[in-house]
Amino acid sequence: SQQGEEDPQALSIQEGENATMNCSYKTSINNLQWYRQNSGRGLVHLILIRSNEREKHSGRLRVTLDTSKKSSSLLITASRAADTASYFCATVFRGAQKLVFGQGTRLTINP
Amino acid sequence: DAGVIQSPRHEVTEMGQEVTLRCKPISGHDYLFWYRQTMMRGLELLIYFNNNVPIDDSGMPEDRFSAKMPNASFSTLKIQPSEPRDSAVYFCASSLSAAATNEKLFFGSGTQLSVL
């Protein structure tokens, strides 16, 4: 499968702590994207990192990309209860025009 | 902009019935995608369109599934006849241009389909 694989599948932390989710993939990519899905809702784009970039920031989000290891990580700093959601990485493989999603990490922030 | 609009939000039907899901993409977006989400298989891409033309339908599970995009502001996904294993959340998404050119997808709220 070309799907990215997230790790861990589920993560539960206390409010205020940092949350780190990882994504691995198998083939060369054009870009990698992270999305959030709140329960019962559609996916919302968080951040996109291009294959020639190594790190990007957006507010409390930090994404890294290591193309040599075919992996990416999403760090959410100073977590809040509202960050409770599922987080998906999605990759666009070279030569393709479509986004392929991983299975997601379910993040729970405990007050 | 109202975003990607899907209807209905929920659909409950009996096995063998025809089901039609509808999607209105964001105005000006050239690409439209249909995804299906289940616990077992996650998010699967079913088909996508570029400028109303189907480009890749390799994810459509069976001939029972068909999708059309008669114009830039409307698409349908039809299942005929429906089966219980089709029960899932179906998402429509659109993007300004190809994801390969570093564009993000905008998702609708989805249609929760239950086939009894």
mmCIF file of C-alpha atoms in Angstrom:
data_model
loop_
_atom_site.group_PDB
_atom_site.id
_atom_site.type_symbol
_atom_site.label_atom_id
_atom_site.label_comp_id
_atom_site.label_asym_id
_atom_site.label_seq_id
_atom_site.Cartn_x
_atom_site.Cartn_y
_atom_site.Cartn_z
ATOM 1 C CA SER A 1 0.000 0.000 0.000
ATOM 2 C CA GLN A 2 1.152 3.542 -0.659
ATOM 3 C CA GLN A 3 -0.589 4.829 2.422
ATOM 4 C CA GLY A 4 1.337 6.695 5.039
ATOM 5 C CA GLU A 5 1.324 5.055 8.432
ATOM 6 C CA GLU A 6 0.816 7.093 11.561
ATOM 7 C CA ASP A 7 2.250 6.267 14.919
ATOM 8 C CA PRO A 8 0.883 6.014 17.525
ATOM 9 C CA GLN A 9 -2.666 5.015 16.617
ATOM 10 C CA ALA A 10 -3.915 6.702 19.778
ATOM 11 C CA LEU A 11 -2.373 9.218 22.161
ATOM 12 C CA SER A 12 -3.749 10.575 25.425
ATOM 13 C CA ILE A 13 -2.011 13.426 27.251
ATOM 14 C CA GLN A 14 -2.719 16.140 29.806
ATOM 15 C CA GLU A 15 -3.644 19.632 28.775
ATOM 16 C CA GLY A 16 -0.566 21.784 28.446
ATOM 17 C CA GLU A 17 1.717 18.934 27.425
ATOM 18 C CA ASN A 18 3.199 18.560 23.950
ATOM 19 C CA ALA A 19 1.873 15.946 21.529
ATOM 20 C CA THR A 20 4.011 14.305 18.862
ATOM 21 C CA MET A 21 2.657 12.183 16.044
ATOM 22 C CA ASN A 22 4.717 10.424 13.403
ATOM 23 C CA CYS A 23 4.071 9.450 9.821
ATOM 24 C CA SER A 24 6.065 7.095 7.618
ATOM 25 C CA TYR A 25 5.650 6.466 3.911
ATOM 26 C CA LYS A 26 7.170 4.202 1.300
ATOM 27 C CA THR A 27 7.865 6.028 -1.961
ATOM 28 C CA SER A 28 9.151 9.426 -3.088
ATOM 29 C CA ILE A 29 6.766 12.291 -2.528
ATOM 30 C CA ASN A 30 6.057 15.753 -3.889
ATOM 31 C CA ASN A 31 4.665 17.007 -0.619
ATOM 32 C CA LEU A 32 3.235 15.820 2.656
ATOM 33 C CA GLN A 33 0.210 17.327 4.358
ATOM 34 C CA TRP A 34 -1.344 17.069 7.805
ATOM 35 C CA TYR A 35 -5.085 17.254 8.427
ATOM 36 C CA ARG A 36 -7.251 17.296 11.524
ATOM 37 C CA GLN A 37 -10.677 15.683 11.857
ATOM 38 C CA ASN A 38 -12.975 16.461 14.731
ATOM 39 C CA SER A 39 -15.540 13.829 15.578
ATOM 40 C CA GLY A 40 -18.352 13.743 13.028
ATOM 41 C CA ARG A 41 -16.792 16.412 10.838
ATOM 42 C CA GLY A 42 -14.804 16.697 7.643
ATOM 43 C CA LEU A 43 -11.033 16.977 7.499
ATOM 44 C CA VAL A 44 -9.379 20.342 7.874
ATOM 45 C CA HIS A 45 -5.981 21.132 6.385
ATOM 46 C CA LEU A 46 -3.326 22.076 8.932
ATOM 47 C CA ILE A 47 0.002 22.364 7.182
ATOM 48 C CA LEU A 48 1.829 21.349 4.012
ATOM 49 C CA ILE A 49 5.524 20.631 3.736
ATOM 50 C CA ARG A 50 7.262 20.270 0.383
ATOM 51 C CA SER A 51 9.762 17.532 -0.328
ATOM 52 C CA ASN A 52 12.626 20.050 -0.360
ATOM 53 C CA GLU A 53 11.695 21.480 3.041
ATOM 54 C CA ARG A 54 12.787 20.070 6.387
ATOM 55 C CA GLU A 55 10.685 21.991 8.881
ATOM 56 C CA LYS A 56 7.637 24.269 8.965
ATOM 57 C CA HIS A 57 5.814 26.083 11.708
ATOM 58 C CA SER A 58 2.262 27.310 12.015
ATOM 59 C CA GLY A 59 1.219 28.699 15.377
ATOM 60 C CA ARG A 60 1.562 25.862 17.892
ATOM 61 C CA LEU A 61 2.228 23.334 15.136
ATOM 62 C CA ARG A 62 5.653 22.200 14.026
ATOM 63 C CA VAL A 63 6.141 19.734 11.199
ATOM 64 C CA THR A 64 9.379 18.072 10.214
ATOM 65 C CA LEU A 65 10.169 16.014 7.149
ATOM 66 C CA ASP A 66 13.043 13.589 6.701
ATOM 67 C CA THR A 67 12.985 12.309 3.133
ATOM 68 C CA SER A 68 15.969 10.025 3.727
ATOM 69 C CA LYS A 69 13.962 8.171 6.374
ATOM 70 C CA LYS A 70 10.664 8.713 4.568
ATOM 71 C CA SER A 71 9.096 10.071 7.711
ATOM 72 C CA SER A 72 7.416 13.174 9.091
ATOM 73 C CA SER A 73 6.364 14.314 12.524
ATOM 74 C CA LEU A 74 3.709 16.712 13.775
ATOM 75 C CA LEU A 75 4.309 18.421 17.098
ATOM 76 C CA ILE A 76 1.523 20.283 18.873
ATOM 77 C CA THR A 77 2.885 22.388 21.688
ATOM 78 C CA ALA A 78 0.988 23.467 24.821
ATOM 79 C CA SER A 79 -1.979 21.261 23.979
ATOM 80 C CA ARG A 80 -5.543 22.346 24.667
ATOM 81 C CA ALA A 81 -8.767 20.406 25.085
ATOM 82 C CA ALA A 82 -9.860 21.735 21.687
ATOM 83 C CA ASP A 83 -6.949 19.867 20.076
ATOM 84 C CA THR A 84 -8.753 16.588 20.758
ATOM 85 C CA ALA A 85 -9.256 15.108 17.290
ATOM 86 C CA SER A 86 -7.841 12.622 14.818
ATOM 87 C CA TYR A 87 -4.772 13.711 12.874
ATOM 88 C CA PHE A 88 -3.912 12.366 9.446
ATOM 89 C CA CYS A 89 -0.868 12.638 7.278
ATOM 90 C CA ALA A 90 -1.403 12.593 3.549
ATOM 91 C CA THR A 91 1.120 12.246 0.796
ATOM 92 C CA VAL A 92 1.269 13.146 -2.860
ATOM 93 C CA PHE A 93 3.521 10.666 -4.559
ATOM 94 C CA ARG A 94 5.768 11.688 -7.436
ATOM 95 C CA GLY A 95 3.965 11.393 -10.738
ATOM 96 C CA ALA A 96 0.551 11.320 -9.077
ATOM 97 C CA GLN A 97 -2.088 13.982 -8.677
ATOM 98 C CA LYS A 98 -3.913 12.488 -5.734
ATOM 99 C CA LEU A 99 -3.591 12.663 -1.981
ATOM 100 C CA VAL A 100 -3.327 9.355 -0.124
ATOM 101 C CA PHE A 101 -4.181 9.393 3.582
ATOM 102 C CA GLY A 102 -2.805 7.355 6.441
ATOM 103 C CA GLN A 103 -4.935 5.697 9.115
ATOM 104 C CA GLY A 104 -4.603 8.582 11.529
ATOM 105 C CA THR A 105 -3.684 9.183 15.162
ATOM 106 C CA ARG A 106 -6.492 9.739 17.629
ATOM 107 C CA LEU A 107 -5.374 12.425 20.080
ATOM 108 C CA THR A 108 -7.164 12.985 23.372
ATOM 109 C CA ILE A 109 -6.299 15.958 25.559
ATOM 110 C CA ASN A 110 -7.354 15.468 29.172
ATOM 111 C CA PRO A 111 -8.242 18.580 31.178
ATOM 112 C CA ASP B 1 -17.405 31.185 0.599
ATOM 113 C CA ALA B 2 -19.644 28.461 2.024
ATOM 114 C CA GLY B 3 -17.054 25.765 1.505
ATOM 115 C CA VAL B 4 -17.716 22.335 0.029
ATOM 116 C CA ILE B 5 -21.369 21.423 0.477
ATOM 117 C CA GLN B 6 -22.547 17.839 0.650
ATOM 118 C CA SER B 7 -26.039 16.451 0.874
ATOM 119 C CA PRO B 8 -27.627 14.666 2.515
ATOM 120 C CA ARG B 9 -25.762 14.646 5.865
ATOM 121 C CA HIS B 10 -27.274 11.309 6.749
ATOM 122 C CA GLU B 11 -28.809 8.622 4.571
ATOM 123 C CA VAL B 12 -30.404 5.433 5.787
ATOM 124 C CA THR B 13 -31.569 3.011 3.144
ATOM 125 C CA GLU B 14 -32.329 -0.638 2.639
ATOM 126 C CA MET B 15 -30.164 -3.055 0.778
ATOM 127 C CA GLY B 16 -30.831 -3.002 -2.941
ATOM 128 C CA GLN B 17 -31.955 0.607 -3.072
ATOM 129 C CA GLU B 18 -30.263 3.277 -5.152
ATOM 130 C CA VAL B 19 -28.364 5.947 -3.242
ATOM 131 C CA THR B 20 -27.255 9.294 -4.636
ATOM 132 C CA LEU B 21 -24.825 11.525 -2.811
ATOM 133 C CA ARG B 22 -24.355 15.123 -3.887
ATOM 134 C CA CYS B 23 -21.516 17.610 -3.732
ATOM 135 C CA LYS B 24 -21.033 21.270 -4.569
ATOM 136 C CA PRO B 25 -17.334 22.184 -4.660
ATOM 137 C CA ILE B 26 -15.866 25.563 -3.869
ATOM 138 C CA SER B 27 -16.320 27.931 -6.782
ATOM 139 C CA GLY B 28 -13.219 28.157 -8.926
ATOM 140 C CA HIS B 29 -11.712 24.875 -7.778
ATOM 141 C CA ASP B 30 -10.599 22.715 -10.690
ATOM 142 C CA TYR B 31 -10.306 19.393 -8.845
ATOM 143 C CA LEU B 32 -12.989 17.375 -7.084
ATOM 144 C CA PHE B 33 -12.381 14.217 -5.062
ATOM 145 C CA TRP B 34 -14.670 11.579 -3.581
ATOM 146 C CA TYR B 35 -13.348 9.718 -0.515
ATOM 147 C CA ARG B 36 -14.893 6.992 1.625
ATOM 148 C CA GLN B 37 -14.040 6.578 5.315
ATOM 149 C CA THR B 38 -14.519 3.426 7.358
ATOM 150 C CA MET B 39 -12.962 2.192 10.569
ATOM 151 C CA MET B 40 -11.460 -0.807 8.838
ATOM 152 C CA ARG B 41 -10.020 0.816 5.721
ATOM 153 C CA GLY B 42 -9.574 4.446 6.733
ATOM 154 C CA LEU B 43 -9.873 7.125 4.054
ATOM 155 C CA GLU B 44 -9.973 5.718 0.550
ATOM 156 C CA LEU B 45 -9.919 7.791 -2.617
ATOM 157 C CA LEU B 46 -12.697 6.603 -4.892
ATOM 158 C CA ILE B 47 -12.427 8.930 -7.877
ATOM 159 C CA TYR B 48 -11.304 12.412 -8.798
ATOM 160 C CA PHE B 49 -12.180 14.903 -11.508
ATOM 161 C CA ASN B 50 -10.226 17.678 -13.191
ATOM 162 C CA ASN B 51 -12.311 20.339 -14.911
ATOM 163 C CA ASN B 52 -15.358 18.037 -14.736
ATOM 164 C CA VAL B 53 -13.532 15.136 -16.420
ATOM 165 C CA PRO B 54 -12.939 11.895 -14.451
ATOM 166 C CA ILE B 55 -9.196 11.346 -14.243
ATOM 167 C CA ASP B 56 -8.728 8.349 -11.981
ATOM 168 C CA ASP B 57 -11.528 6.021 -10.920
ATOM 169 C CA SER B 58 -9.292 3.150 -9.873
ATOM 170 C CA GLY B 59 -10.575 3.410 -6.309
ATOM 171 C CA MET B 60 -14.196 2.803 -7.228
ATOM 172 C CA PRO B 61 -14.876 -0.553 -5.605
ATOM 173 C CA GLU B 62 -17.362 -2.048 -8.048
ATOM 174 C CA ASP B 63 -19.555 -1.342 -11.025
ATOM 175 C CA ARG B 64 -22.303 -0.577 -8.563
ATOM 176 C CA PHE B 65 -20.542 2.735 -7.950
ATOM 177 C CA SER B 66 -20.645 5.557 -10.464
ATOM 178 C CA ALA B 67 -19.763 9.247 -10.305
ATOM 179 C CA LYS B 68 -20.545 12.171 -12.536
ATOM 180 C CA MET B 69 -19.685 15.830 -12.729
ATOM 181 C CA PRO B 70 -22.035 17.443 -15.240
ATOM 182 C CA ASN B 71 -20.716 20.931 -14.526
ATOM 183 C CA ALA B 72 -18.144 22.749 -12.437
ATOM 184 C CA SER B 73 -20.487 23.247 -9.493
ATOM 185 C CA PHE B 74 -22.030 19.829 -9.032
ATOM 186 C CA SER B 75 -21.046 16.200 -8.678
ATOM 187 C CA THR B 76 -22.882 13.016 -7.729
ATOM 188 C CA LEU B 77 -21.805 9.645 -6.430
ATOM 189 C CA LYS B 78 -24.347 6.922 -7.042
ATOM 190 C CA ILE B 79 -24.535 3.430 -5.626
ATOM 191 C CA GLN B 80 -26.937 1.051 -7.314
ATOM 192 C CA PRO B 81 -27.821 -1.376 -5.830
ATOM 193 C CA SER B 82 -26.579 -0.549 -2.355
ATOM 194 C CA GLU B 83 -25.265 -3.208 0.049
ATOM 195 C CA PRO B 84 -24.659 -3.176 3.824
ATOM 196 C CA ARG B 85 -20.879 -3.138 3.260
ATOM 197 C CA ASP B 86 -21.259 0.235 1.549
ATOM 198 C CA SER B 87 -22.069 1.768 4.917
ATOM 199 C CA ALA B 88 -19.470 4.477 5.526
ATOM 200 C CA VAL B 89 -18.929 8.210 5.593
ATOM 201 C CA TYR B 90 -18.485 9.602 2.106
ATOM 202 C CA PHE B 91 -16.540 12.820 1.733
ATOM 203 C CA CYS B 92 -16.279 15.190 -1.150
ATOM 204 C CA ALA B 93 -13.278 17.508 -1.371
ATOM 205 C CA SER B 94 -12.089 20.127 -3.810
ATOM 206 C CA SER B 95 -8.835 21.911 -4.531
ATOM 207 C CA LEU B 96 -7.777 24.911 -6.536
ATOM 208 C CA SER B 97 -5.401 22.846 -8.627
ATOM 209 C CA ALA B 98 -3.571 19.545 -8.444
ATOM 210 C CA ALA B 99 -2.323 18.345 -5.064
ATOM 211 C CA ALA B 100 1.006 17.631 -6.709
ATOM 212 C CA THR B 101 1.425 21.362 -7.180
ATOM 213 C CA ASN B 102 1.192 21.832 -3.422
ATOM 214 C CA GLU B 103 -2.482 22.612 -3.073
ATOM 215 C CA LYS B 104 -4.521 21.667 -0.058
ATOM 216 C CA LEU B 105 -7.888 19.950 -0.111
ATOM 217 C CA PHE B 106 -11.066 21.440 1.297
ATOM 218 C CA PHE B 107 -13.456 18.821 2.621
ATOM 219 C CA GLY B 108 -17.196 18.806 2.991
ATOM 220 C CA SER B 109 -18.871 17.615 6.177
ATOM 221 C CA GLY B 110 -19.548 14.214 4.674
ATOM 222 C CA THR B 111 -22.565 11.967 4.177
ATOM 223 C CA GLN B 112 -23.065 9.225 6.744
ATOM 224 C CA LEU B 113 -24.543 6.312 4.778
ATOM 225 C CA SER B 114 -26.155 3.371 6.499
ATOM 226 C CA VAL B 115 -27.399 0.482 4.371
ATOM 227 C CA LEU B 116 -29.607 -1.894 6.313
#
